[in-house]
Tab-separated table of C-alpha atoms in Angstrom:
chain	number	residue	atom	x	y	z
Q	1	GLU	CA	-2.747	5.750	59.284
Q	2	ASP	CA	0.575	7.539	58.880
Q	3	GLN	CA	2.893	5.636	56.583
Q	4	VAL	CA	6.242	5.994	54.819
Q	5	THR	CA	7.276	3.824	51.866
Q	6	GLN	CA	10.684	3.907	50.238
Q	7	SER	CA	11.541	2.577	46.807
Q	8	PRO	CA	13.370	0.795	45.432
Q	9	GLU	CA	14.523	-1.511	48.244
Q	10	ALA	CA	17.947	-1.731	46.610
Q	11	LEU	CA	19.634	0.097	43.764
Q	12	ARG	CA	22.874	-0.798	42.018
Q	13	LEU	CA	24.538	1.881	39.901
Q	14	GLN	CA	27.802	2.299	38.110
Q	15	GLU	CA	30.056	5.092	39.312
Q	16	GLY	CA	28.887	8.300	37.639
Q	17	GLU	CA	25.403	6.977	36.846
Q	18	SER	CA	22.853	9.435	38.291
Q	19	SER	CA	19.531	8.272	39.742
Q	20	SER	CA	16.849	9.019	42.323
Q	21	LEU	CA	15.479	7.374	45.440
Q	22	ASN	CA	11.816	7.781	46.351
Q	23	CYS	CA	10.076	8.309	49.689
Q	24	SER	CA	6.274	8.336	49.561
Q	25	TYR	CA	4.358	9.377	52.631
Q	26	THR	CA	0.853	9.741	54.013
Q	27	VAL	CA	0.675	11.711	57.240
Q	28	SER	CA	-1.769	14.005	58.965
Q	29	GLY	CA	-0.076	17.372	58.823
Q	30	LEU	CA	3.554	17.086	57.771
Q	31	ARG	CA	5.897	18.814	60.198
Q	32	GLY	CA	9.116	17.738	58.556
Q	33	LEU	CA	10.609	15.097	56.274
Q	34	PHE	CA	14.086	13.859	57.098
Q	35	TRP	CA	16.736	12.011	55.118
Q	36	TYR	CA	19.440	10.010	56.867
Q	37	ARG	CA	22.355	7.941	55.632
Q	38	GLN	CA	23.287	4.687	57.363
Q	39	ASP	CA	26.567	2.869	56.791
Q	40	PRO	CA	26.859	-0.830	57.694
Q	41	GLY	CA	27.292	-1.377	61.420
Q	42	LYS	CA	26.669	2.279	62.255
Q	43	GLY	CA	23.833	4.487	63.334
Q	44	PRO	CA	21.941	6.729	60.911
Q	45	GLU	CA	23.510	10.077	60.131
Q	46	PHE	CA	21.400	13.143	59.385
Q	47	LEU	CA	21.429	14.562	55.849
Q	48	PHE	CA	18.464	16.905	55.243
Q	49	THR	CA	15.220	18.270	56.608
Q	50	LEU	CA	12.447	19.476	54.307
Q	51	TYR	CA	9.328	21.216	55.580
Q	52	SER	CA	7.133	22.300	52.690
Q	53	ALA	CA	6.313	21.274	49.131
Q	54	GLY	CA	8.716	22.769	46.634
Q	55	GLU	CA	11.592	22.945	49.070
Q	56	GLU	CA	14.987	21.634	47.960
Q	57	LYS	CA	18.234	21.004	49.834
Q	58	GLU	CA	21.651	20.093	48.428
Q	59	LYS	CA	24.825	18.612	49.813
Q	60	GLU	CA	27.670	17.593	47.530
Q	61	ARG	CA	26.223	15.031	45.071
Q	62	LEU	CA	22.884	14.764	46.873
Q	63	LYS	CA	19.763	16.845	46.370
Q	64	ALA	CA	16.510	16.296	48.240
Q	65	THR	CA	13.168	17.569	46.981
Q	66	LEU	CA	9.667	17.520	48.437
Q	67	THR	CA	6.127	17.431	47.056
Q	68	LYS	CA	2.843	16.999	48.926
Q	69	LYS	CA	3.032	13.223	48.576
Q	70	GLU	CA	6.682	12.266	48.183
Q	71	SER	CA	10.306	13.193	48.432
Q	72	PHE	CA	13.139	12.344	46.114
Q	73	LEU	CA	16.810	12.006	46.894
Q	74	HIS	CA	18.669	12.695	43.677
Q	75	ILE	CA	22.221	11.412	43.396
Q	76	THR	CA	24.333	13.016	40.689
Q	77	ALA	CA	27.470	11.297	39.393
Q	78	PRO	CA	27.738	9.039	42.443
Q	79	LYS	CA	31.007	7.653	43.770
Q	80	PRO	CA	31.590	4.322	45.560
Q	81	GLU	CA	31.724	6.169	48.885
Q	82	ASP	CA	28.069	7.125	48.389
Q	83	SER	CA	27.181	3.455	48.920
Q	84	ALA	CA	24.957	3.218	52.014
Q	85	THR	CA	21.368	2.723	53.067
Q	86	TYR	CA	19.328	5.911	52.824
Q	87	LEU	CA	16.481	6.315	55.290
Q	88	CYS	CA	13.503	8.619	55.093
Q	89	ALA	CA	11.388	9.672	58.090
Q	90	VAL	CA	8.468	12.030	58.629
Q	91	ARG	CA	7.181	13.928	61.618
Q	92	SER	CA	3.427	14.399	61.662
Q	93	GLY	CA	1.229	16.832	63.486
Q	94	ASP	CA	0.097	14.071	65.851
Q	95	SER	CA	3.311	13.803	67.827
Q	96	ASN	CA	6.272	15.929	68.717
Q	97	TYR	CA	8.532	13.011	69.452
Q	98	GLN	CA	7.606	10.143	67.177
Q	99	LEU	CA	9.005	9.877	63.686
Q	100	ILE	CA	7.624	7.437	61.134
Q	101	TRP	CA	10.467	5.725	59.291
Q	102	GLY	CA	10.691	4.034	55.942
Q	103	ALA	CA	12.547	0.731	55.592
Q	104	GLY	CA	15.308	2.355	53.557
Q	105	THR	CA	16.937	2.040	50.142
Q	106	LYS	CA	20.249	0.245	49.946
Q	107	LEU	CA	22.413	2.005	47.376
Q	108	ILE	CA	25.456	0.267	45.882
Q	109	ILE	CA	27.800	2.197	43.621
Q	110	LYS	CA	30.188	0.039	41.620
Q	111	PRO	CA	33.538	1.518	40.538
S	1	ASN	CA	33.740	14.637	70.583
S	2	ALA	CA	32.108	11.277	71.362
S	3	GLY	CA	28.475	12.218	70.605
S	4	VAL	CA	26.226	9.306	71.614
S	5	THR	CA	27.903	6.274	73.155
S	6	GLN	CA	26.150	2.915	73.535
S	7	THR	CA	27.291	-0.151	75.424
S	8	PRO	CA	27.549	-3.024	74.863
S	9	LYS	CA	27.958	-3.282	71.093
S	10	PHE	CA	27.063	-6.966	71.037
S	11	GLN	CA	25.204	-9.196	73.490
S	12	VAL	CA	23.815	-12.715	73.411
S	13	LEU	CA	21.158	-13.648	75.947
S	14	LYS	CA	19.128	-16.703	76.723
S	15	THR	CA	15.349	-16.451	76.880
S	16	GLY	CA	14.293	-15.099	80.263
S	17	GLN	CA	17.573	-13.371	81.089
S	18	SER	CA	17.665	-9.669	81.815
S	19	MET	CA	20.048	-6.969	80.715
S	20	THR	CA	20.455	-3.221	80.458
S	21	LEU	CA	21.651	-1.257	77.445
S	22	GLN	CA	23.479	1.905	78.379
S	23	CYS	CA	23.468	5.178	76.474
S	24	ALA	CA	25.260	8.435	77.191
S	25	GLN	CA	25.495	11.672	75.224
S	26	ASP	CA	27.925	14.535	75.739
S	27	MET	CA	26.174	17.204	73.629
S	28	ASN	CA	23.944	18.591	76.398
S	29	HIS	CA	20.873	17.430	74.486
S	30	ASN	CA	17.488	17.539	76.166
S	31	SER	CA	15.680	14.654	74.482
S	32	MET	CA	16.805	11.040	74.204
S	33	TYR	CA	15.336	8.051	72.395
S	34	TRP	CA	15.588	4.281	72.104
S	35	TYR	CA	14.819	2.672	68.757
S	36	ARG	CA	14.978	-0.853	67.442
S	37	GLN	CA	15.855	-1.726	63.852
S	38	ASP	CA	14.746	-4.994	62.275
S	39	PRO	CA	15.406	-6.212	58.713
S	40	GLY	CA	12.924	-4.892	56.186
S	41	MET	CA	11.303	-2.518	58.646
S	42	GLY	CA	11.712	1.096	59.541
S	43	LEU	CA	13.151	2.177	62.860
S	44	ARG	CA	10.588	1.795	65.628
S	45	LEU	CA	10.516	3.962	68.725
S	46	ILE	CA	10.539	2.030	71.998
S	47	TYR	CA	10.693	4.818	74.589
S	48	TYR	CA	11.753	8.405	74.686
S	49	SER	CA	12.641	11.008	77.261
S	50	ALA	CA	11.666	14.545	76.329
S	51	SER	CA	13.728	15.993	79.160
S	52	GLU	CA	15.540	14.946	82.304
S	53	GLY	CA	13.090	13.338	84.703
S	54	THR	CA	10.484	12.330	82.120
S	55	THR	CA	9.972	9.196	80.040
S	56	ASP	CA	7.195	8.156	77.671
S	57	LYS	CA	6.204	5.110	75.673
S	58	GLY	CA	6.814	4.962	71.971
S	59	GLU	CA	5.400	2.620	69.372
S	60	VAL	CA	6.712	-0.709	70.778
S	61	PRO	CA	7.291	-0.399	74.566
S	62	ASN	CA	6.132	-3.855	75.687
S	63	GLY	CA	8.883	-5.885	77.348
S	64	TYR	CA	11.117	-2.869	77.972
S	65	ASN	CA	11.718	-0.331	80.707
S	66	VAL	CA	13.823	2.820	80.665
S	67	SER	CA	15.534	5.135	83.104
S	68	ARG	CA	16.665	8.686	82.441
S	69	LEU	CA	19.392	8.696	85.056
S	70	ASN	CA	20.419	12.313	84.429
S	71	LYS	CA	20.623	14.636	81.453
S	72	ARG	CA	23.436	12.605	79.874
S	73	GLU	CA	22.290	9.023	80.392
S	74	PHE	CA	19.283	7.014	79.227
S	75	SER	CA	19.225	3.256	79.783
S	76	LEU	CA	17.006	0.541	78.320
S	77	ARG	CA	16.248	-2.584	80.319
S	78	LEU	CA	14.925	-5.930	79.179
S	79	GLU	CA	13.523	-7.673	82.261
S	80	SER	CA	12.892	-11.085	80.704
S	81	ALA	CA	14.321	-11.319	77.218
S	82	ALA	CA	12.386	-13.050	74.441
S	83	PRO	CA	13.559	-14.147	70.968
S	84	SER	CA	11.281	-11.455	69.474
S	85	GLN	CA	13.577	-8.880	71.073
S	86	THR	CA	16.491	-9.959	68.879
S	87	SER	CA	17.320	-6.739	67.083
S	88	VAL	CA	19.727	-3.867	66.714
S	89	TYR	CA	19.037	-1.139	69.250
S	90	PHE	CA	19.893	2.506	68.680
S	91	CYS	CA	19.998	5.320	71.152
S	92	ALA	CA	19.584	8.852	69.815
S	93	SER	CA	19.413	12.376	71.163
S	94	THR	CA	18.312	15.804	70.000
S	95	GLN	CA	18.816	19.318	71.245
S	96	GLY	CA	15.391	20.900	71.405
S	97	SER	CA	11.909	19.644	72.020
S	98	GLY	CA	10.504	17.329	69.413
S	99	ALA	CA	12.100	14.779	67.139
S	100	ASN	CA	14.039	16.950	64.747
S	101	VAL	CA	17.672	16.303	63.894
S	102	LEU	CA	18.639	13.133	65.737
S	103	THR	CA	22.193	12.117	66.581
S	104	PHE	CA	22.476	8.344	66.812
S	105	GLY	CA	24.825	6.011	68.585
S	106	ALA	CA	26.549	3.160	66.763
S	107	GLY	CA	24.001	0.591	67.898
S	108	SER	CA	23.839	-2.486	70.116
S	109	ARG	CA	23.208	-5.845	68.460
S	110	LEU	CA	21.227	-8.125	70.756
S	111	THR	CA	20.537	-11.794	70.094
S	112	VAL	CA	18.117	-13.718	72.298
S	113	LEU	CA	18.340	-17.495	71.988
């Protein structure tokens, strides 16, 4: 059964304290892994797509990486405005239109 | 540039009442989706429309119906609301075929008493 697990559920960091969020997945034929950011009371906002193991994408203080079993979202020197819930989703070979979503990691950056 | 617009933002229903959630996108996207988001769970797909004139069931379609009114609009209807349908509902759209980069609306919070 296709599955996506994100850890930790919540992460509290001091401003400037770097860390990583994890997204572990089991799918039949990965056709894309997606990272989204969700602010309270808003819809998810797209960050990255990764397609194959070894691929990396960067945007400001965020870097996403992918292996055959998991993806990491690395946050370098975070700022309070990076506080949000980060969602991971995968698209498998079984369906063009269905994504399998993790429950998210709530990130809190304290000034 | 509005993107994806959902109405209403908040709604309280009594068990057995019906209602329709409206969604419209102005990006000329082909595919549209309805998701629900519940605490501690990932987003779950209710229905999707790959293109104008087509709709298909997602992971949790029971108790819902949809209409793809035209290329811009995709509505979600609850015929007889149940407390288990208390959730936050998100509409999303994407340009091409397949669930790639989704653009989401701001969400509709529904409470069924």
